[in-house]
CSV table of C-alpha atoms in Angstrom, one decimal:
chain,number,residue,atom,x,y,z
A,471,UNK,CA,0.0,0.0,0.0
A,472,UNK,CA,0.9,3.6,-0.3
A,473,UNK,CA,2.0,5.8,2.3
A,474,UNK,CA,3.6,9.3,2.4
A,475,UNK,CA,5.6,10.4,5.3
A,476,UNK,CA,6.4,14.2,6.3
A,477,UNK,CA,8.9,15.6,8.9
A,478,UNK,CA,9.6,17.2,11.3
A,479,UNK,CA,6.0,17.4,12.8
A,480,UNK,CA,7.1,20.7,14.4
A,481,UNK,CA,9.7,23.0,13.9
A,482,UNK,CA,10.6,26.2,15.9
A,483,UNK,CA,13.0,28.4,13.8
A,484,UNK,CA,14.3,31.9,14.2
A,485,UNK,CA,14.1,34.5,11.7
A,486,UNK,CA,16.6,33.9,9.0
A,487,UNK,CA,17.8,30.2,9.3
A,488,UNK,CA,17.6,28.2,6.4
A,489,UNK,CA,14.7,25.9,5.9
A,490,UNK,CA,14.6,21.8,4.8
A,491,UNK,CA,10.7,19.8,5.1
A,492,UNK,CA,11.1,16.8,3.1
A,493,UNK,CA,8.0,14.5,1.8
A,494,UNK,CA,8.5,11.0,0.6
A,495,UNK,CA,6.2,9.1,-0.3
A,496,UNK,CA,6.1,4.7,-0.6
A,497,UNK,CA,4.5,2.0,-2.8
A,498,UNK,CA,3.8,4.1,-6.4
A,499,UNK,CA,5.9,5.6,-8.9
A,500,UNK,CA,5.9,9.0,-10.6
A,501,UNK,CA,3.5,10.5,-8.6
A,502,UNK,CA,2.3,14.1,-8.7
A,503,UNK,CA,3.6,15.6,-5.8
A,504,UNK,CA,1.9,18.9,-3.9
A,505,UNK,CA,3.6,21.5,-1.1
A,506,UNK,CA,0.8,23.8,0.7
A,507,UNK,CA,1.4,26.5,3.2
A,508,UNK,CA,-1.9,26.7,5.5
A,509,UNK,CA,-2.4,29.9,7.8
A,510,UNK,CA,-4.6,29.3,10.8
A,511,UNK,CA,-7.9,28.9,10.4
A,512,UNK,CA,-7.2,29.5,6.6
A,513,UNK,CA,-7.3,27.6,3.2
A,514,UNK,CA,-4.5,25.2,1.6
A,515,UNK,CA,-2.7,27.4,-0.6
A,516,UNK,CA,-1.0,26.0,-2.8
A,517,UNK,CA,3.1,26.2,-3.1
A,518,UNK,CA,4.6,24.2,-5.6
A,519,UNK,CA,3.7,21.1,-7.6
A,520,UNK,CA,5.5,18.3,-9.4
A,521,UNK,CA,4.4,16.0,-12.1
A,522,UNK,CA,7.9,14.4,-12.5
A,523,UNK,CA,11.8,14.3,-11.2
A,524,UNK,CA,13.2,17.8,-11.7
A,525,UNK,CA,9.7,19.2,-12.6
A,526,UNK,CA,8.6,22.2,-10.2
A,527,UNK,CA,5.6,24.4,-10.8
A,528,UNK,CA,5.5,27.3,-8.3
A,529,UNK,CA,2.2,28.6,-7.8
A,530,UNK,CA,3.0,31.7,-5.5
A,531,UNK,CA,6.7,33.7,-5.9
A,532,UNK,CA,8.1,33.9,-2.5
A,533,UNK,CA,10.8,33.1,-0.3
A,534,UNK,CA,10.7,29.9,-0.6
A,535,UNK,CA,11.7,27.1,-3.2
A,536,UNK,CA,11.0,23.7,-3.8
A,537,UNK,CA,12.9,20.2,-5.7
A,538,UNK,CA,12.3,16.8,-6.8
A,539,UNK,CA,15.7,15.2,-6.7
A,540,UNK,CA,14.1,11.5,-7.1
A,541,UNK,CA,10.8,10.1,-8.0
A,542,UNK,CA,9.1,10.0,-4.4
A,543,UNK,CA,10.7,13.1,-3.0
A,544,UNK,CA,9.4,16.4,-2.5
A,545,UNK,CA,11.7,19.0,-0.9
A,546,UNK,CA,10.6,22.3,0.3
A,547,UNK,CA,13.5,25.1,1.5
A,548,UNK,CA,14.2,28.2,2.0
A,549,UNK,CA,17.5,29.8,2.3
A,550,UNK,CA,16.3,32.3,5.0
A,551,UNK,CA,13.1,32.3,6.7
A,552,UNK,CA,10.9,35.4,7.8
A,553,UNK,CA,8.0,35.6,10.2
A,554,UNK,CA,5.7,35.3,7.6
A,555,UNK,CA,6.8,32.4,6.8
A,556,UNK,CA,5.5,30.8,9.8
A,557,UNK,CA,2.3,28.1,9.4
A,558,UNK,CA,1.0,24.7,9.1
A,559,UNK,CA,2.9,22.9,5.8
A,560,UNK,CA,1.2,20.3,3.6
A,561,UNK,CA,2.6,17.6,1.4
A,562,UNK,CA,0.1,15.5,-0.6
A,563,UNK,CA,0.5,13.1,-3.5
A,564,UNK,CA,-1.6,11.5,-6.3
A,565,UNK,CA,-1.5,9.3,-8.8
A,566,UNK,CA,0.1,10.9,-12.0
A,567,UNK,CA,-2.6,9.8,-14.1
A,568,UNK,CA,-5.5,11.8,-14.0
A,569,UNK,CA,-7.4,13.7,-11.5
A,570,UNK,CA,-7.6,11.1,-8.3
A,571,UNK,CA,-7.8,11.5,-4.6
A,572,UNK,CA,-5.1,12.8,-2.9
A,573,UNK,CA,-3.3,11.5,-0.3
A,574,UNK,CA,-1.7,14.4,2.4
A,575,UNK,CA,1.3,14.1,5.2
A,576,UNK,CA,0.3,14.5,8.5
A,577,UNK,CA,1.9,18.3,8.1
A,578,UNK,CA,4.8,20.2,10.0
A,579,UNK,CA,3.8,23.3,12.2
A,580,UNK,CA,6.7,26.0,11.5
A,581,UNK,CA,7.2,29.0,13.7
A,582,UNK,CA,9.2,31.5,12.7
A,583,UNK,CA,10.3,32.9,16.1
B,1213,UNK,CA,-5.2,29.6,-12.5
B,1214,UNK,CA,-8.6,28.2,-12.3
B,1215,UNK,CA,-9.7,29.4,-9.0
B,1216,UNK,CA,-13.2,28.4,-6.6
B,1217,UNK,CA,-15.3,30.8,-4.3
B,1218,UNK,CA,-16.3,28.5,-1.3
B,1219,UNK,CA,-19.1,29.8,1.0
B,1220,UNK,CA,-19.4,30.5,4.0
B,1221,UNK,CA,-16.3,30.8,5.5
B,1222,UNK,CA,-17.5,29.8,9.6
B,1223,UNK,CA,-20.9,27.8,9.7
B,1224,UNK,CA,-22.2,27.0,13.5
B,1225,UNK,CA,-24.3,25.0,14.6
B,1226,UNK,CA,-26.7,22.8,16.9
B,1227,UNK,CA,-26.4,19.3,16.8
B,1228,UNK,CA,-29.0,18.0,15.1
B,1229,UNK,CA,-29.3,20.7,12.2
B,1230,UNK,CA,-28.3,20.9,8.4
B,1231,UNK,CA,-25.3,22.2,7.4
B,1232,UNK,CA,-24.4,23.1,3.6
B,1233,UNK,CA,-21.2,24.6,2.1
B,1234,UNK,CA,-21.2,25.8,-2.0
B,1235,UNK,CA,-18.2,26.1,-3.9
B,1236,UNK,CA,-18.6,27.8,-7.3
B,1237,UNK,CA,-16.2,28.4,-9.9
B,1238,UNK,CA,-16.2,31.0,-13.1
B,1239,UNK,CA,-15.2,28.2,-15.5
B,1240,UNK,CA,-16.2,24.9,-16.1
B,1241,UNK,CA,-14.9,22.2,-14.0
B,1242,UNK,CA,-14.0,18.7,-15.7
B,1243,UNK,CA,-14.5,17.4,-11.9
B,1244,UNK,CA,-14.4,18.6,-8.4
B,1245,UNK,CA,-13.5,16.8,-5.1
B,1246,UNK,CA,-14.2,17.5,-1.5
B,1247,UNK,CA,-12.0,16.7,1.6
B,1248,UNK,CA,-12.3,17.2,5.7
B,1249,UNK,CA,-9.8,18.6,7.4
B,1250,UNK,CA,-10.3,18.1,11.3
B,1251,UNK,CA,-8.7,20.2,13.8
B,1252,UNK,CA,-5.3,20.1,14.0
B,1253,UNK,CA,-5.5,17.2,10.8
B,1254,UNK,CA,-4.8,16.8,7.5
B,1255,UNK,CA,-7.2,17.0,4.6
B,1256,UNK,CA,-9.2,13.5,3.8
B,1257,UNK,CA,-10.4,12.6,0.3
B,1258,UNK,CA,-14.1,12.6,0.6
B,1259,UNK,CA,-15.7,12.3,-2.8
B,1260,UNK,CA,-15.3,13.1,-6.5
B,1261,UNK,CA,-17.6,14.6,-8.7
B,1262,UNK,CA,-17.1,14.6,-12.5
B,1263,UNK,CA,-20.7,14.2,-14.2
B,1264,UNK,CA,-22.9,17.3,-14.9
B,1265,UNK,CA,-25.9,17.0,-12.2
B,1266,UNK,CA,-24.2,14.2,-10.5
B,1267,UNK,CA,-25.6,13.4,-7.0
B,1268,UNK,CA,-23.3,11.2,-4.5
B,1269,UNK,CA,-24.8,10.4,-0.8
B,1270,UNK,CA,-22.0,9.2,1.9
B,1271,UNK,CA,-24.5,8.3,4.9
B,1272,UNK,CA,-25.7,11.6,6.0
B,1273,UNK,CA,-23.6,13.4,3.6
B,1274,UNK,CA,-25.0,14.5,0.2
B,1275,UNK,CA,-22.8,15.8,-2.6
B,1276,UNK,CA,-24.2,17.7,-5.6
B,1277,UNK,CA,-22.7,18.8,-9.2
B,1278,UNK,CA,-24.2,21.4,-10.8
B,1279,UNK,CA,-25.7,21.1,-14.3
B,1280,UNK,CA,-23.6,23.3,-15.9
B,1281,UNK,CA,-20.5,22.0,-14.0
B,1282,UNK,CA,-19.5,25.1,-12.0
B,1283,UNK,CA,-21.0,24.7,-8.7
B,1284,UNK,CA,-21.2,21.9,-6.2
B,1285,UNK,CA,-22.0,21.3,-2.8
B,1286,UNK,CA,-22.3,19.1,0.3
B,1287,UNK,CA,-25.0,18.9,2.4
B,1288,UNK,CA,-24.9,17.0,5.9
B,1289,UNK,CA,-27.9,16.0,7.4
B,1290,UNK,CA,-28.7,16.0,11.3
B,1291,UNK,CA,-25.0,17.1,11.9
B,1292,UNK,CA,-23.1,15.1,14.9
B,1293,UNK,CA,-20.3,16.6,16.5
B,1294,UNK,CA,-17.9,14.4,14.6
B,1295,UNK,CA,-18.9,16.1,11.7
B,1296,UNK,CA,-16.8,19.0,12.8
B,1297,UNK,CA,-14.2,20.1,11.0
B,1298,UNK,CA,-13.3,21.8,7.6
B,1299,UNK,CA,-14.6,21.2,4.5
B,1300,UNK,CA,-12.8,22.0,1.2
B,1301,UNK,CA,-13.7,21.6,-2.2
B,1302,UNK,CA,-10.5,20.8,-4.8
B,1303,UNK,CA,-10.5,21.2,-8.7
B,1304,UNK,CA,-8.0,21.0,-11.5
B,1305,UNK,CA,-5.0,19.2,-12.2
B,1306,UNK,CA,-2.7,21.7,-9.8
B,1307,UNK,CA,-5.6,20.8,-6.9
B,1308,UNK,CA,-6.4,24.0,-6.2
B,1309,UNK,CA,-8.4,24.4,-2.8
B,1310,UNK,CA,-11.1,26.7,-1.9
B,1311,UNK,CA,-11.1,28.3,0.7
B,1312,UNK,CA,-12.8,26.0,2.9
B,1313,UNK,CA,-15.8,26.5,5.5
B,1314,UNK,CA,-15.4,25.8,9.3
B,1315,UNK,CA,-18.2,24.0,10.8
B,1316,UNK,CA,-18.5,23.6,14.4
B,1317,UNK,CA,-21.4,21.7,16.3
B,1318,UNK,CA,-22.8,23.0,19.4
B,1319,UNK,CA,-23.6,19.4,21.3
């Protein structure tokens, strides 16, 4: 069966440190691959997507950047973080082929202290 | 990008009552899906719609695609306070989200 795993769960960072969430996901191949930033008590907006390896669409220009260096792997970074960066991030894959459920992490809170 | 006005943001109320949340988009949708997000959760694949007028039912839940394939919503029926949460709509191939409505149940 599938599975996707996401980490940290948390993360506490001060202003201007680099950034590294990874996403991997198990049990498919060439998945699309989703990052989303959610604000509380907001919407999923949506960072980057990936229908391939080396692939990155990004939705929203910001501080932030995003790569696929294999198939299952999602990487989400930034080289230095600001307050506003601060929320609740989302990694979620589907199936490459067509427009089917998707499957998310269980997330990583960031605070930007 | 293809973009979806979801309505209302906050919904509370009584266990026991209806609750309905409306997405609607400007363009024509080739399908739209719905997740629940519970506090502190991630977002869980509910249903998909893809046919014009399609009508799904999940228990008390009731999922409706417009006609003209740029409006849908769900519907719960006698709402339990496990039914709290927020619920999104999803469309395109980017899975964009709307903006989701917040439903809490007052037991």
């Amino acid at each position: 069966s599938q599975t996707i795993h996401q980490w940290p769960a948390t993360l506490v960072q001060p202003v201007g440190s680099p950034l590294s969430l990874e996403c991997t996901v198990e049990g498919t191949s060439n998945p699309n691959l989703y990052w989303y930033r959610q604000a509380a008590g907001r919407g999923l907006q949506l960072l980057f997507y990936s229908v391939g390896i080396g692939q990155i669409s990004s939705e929203v220009p910001q501080n932030l950047s995003a790569s696929r260096p294999q198939d299952r792997q999602f990487i989400l970074s930034s080289k230095k973080l600001l307050l506003s960066d601060s929320g609740f991030y989302l990694c979620a894959w589907r199936p490459g082929r067509g427009n089917t459920e998707a499957f998310f992490g269980q997330g990583t809170r960031l605070t930007v202290v | 990008g293809q973009q979806v006005m979801q309505i209302p943001q906050y919904q509370h109320v009584q266990e026991g009552e209806d609750f309905t949340t409306y997405c609607n988009s400007s363009t024509t949708l080739s399908n739209i899906q719905w997740y629940k997000q519970r506090p502190g959760g991630h977002p869980v694949f509910l249903i998909q719609l893809v046919k014009s007028g399609e009508v799904k039912k999940q228990k008390r839940l009731t999922f409706q695609f417009g006609e003209a394939k740029k409006n849908s919503s769900l519907h719960i029926t006698a709402t339990q306070t496990t039914d709290v949460g927020t619920y999104f709509c999803a469309v395109n191939s980017r899975l964009t989200f709307g903006e989701g409505t917040q439903l809490t149940v007052n037991p």
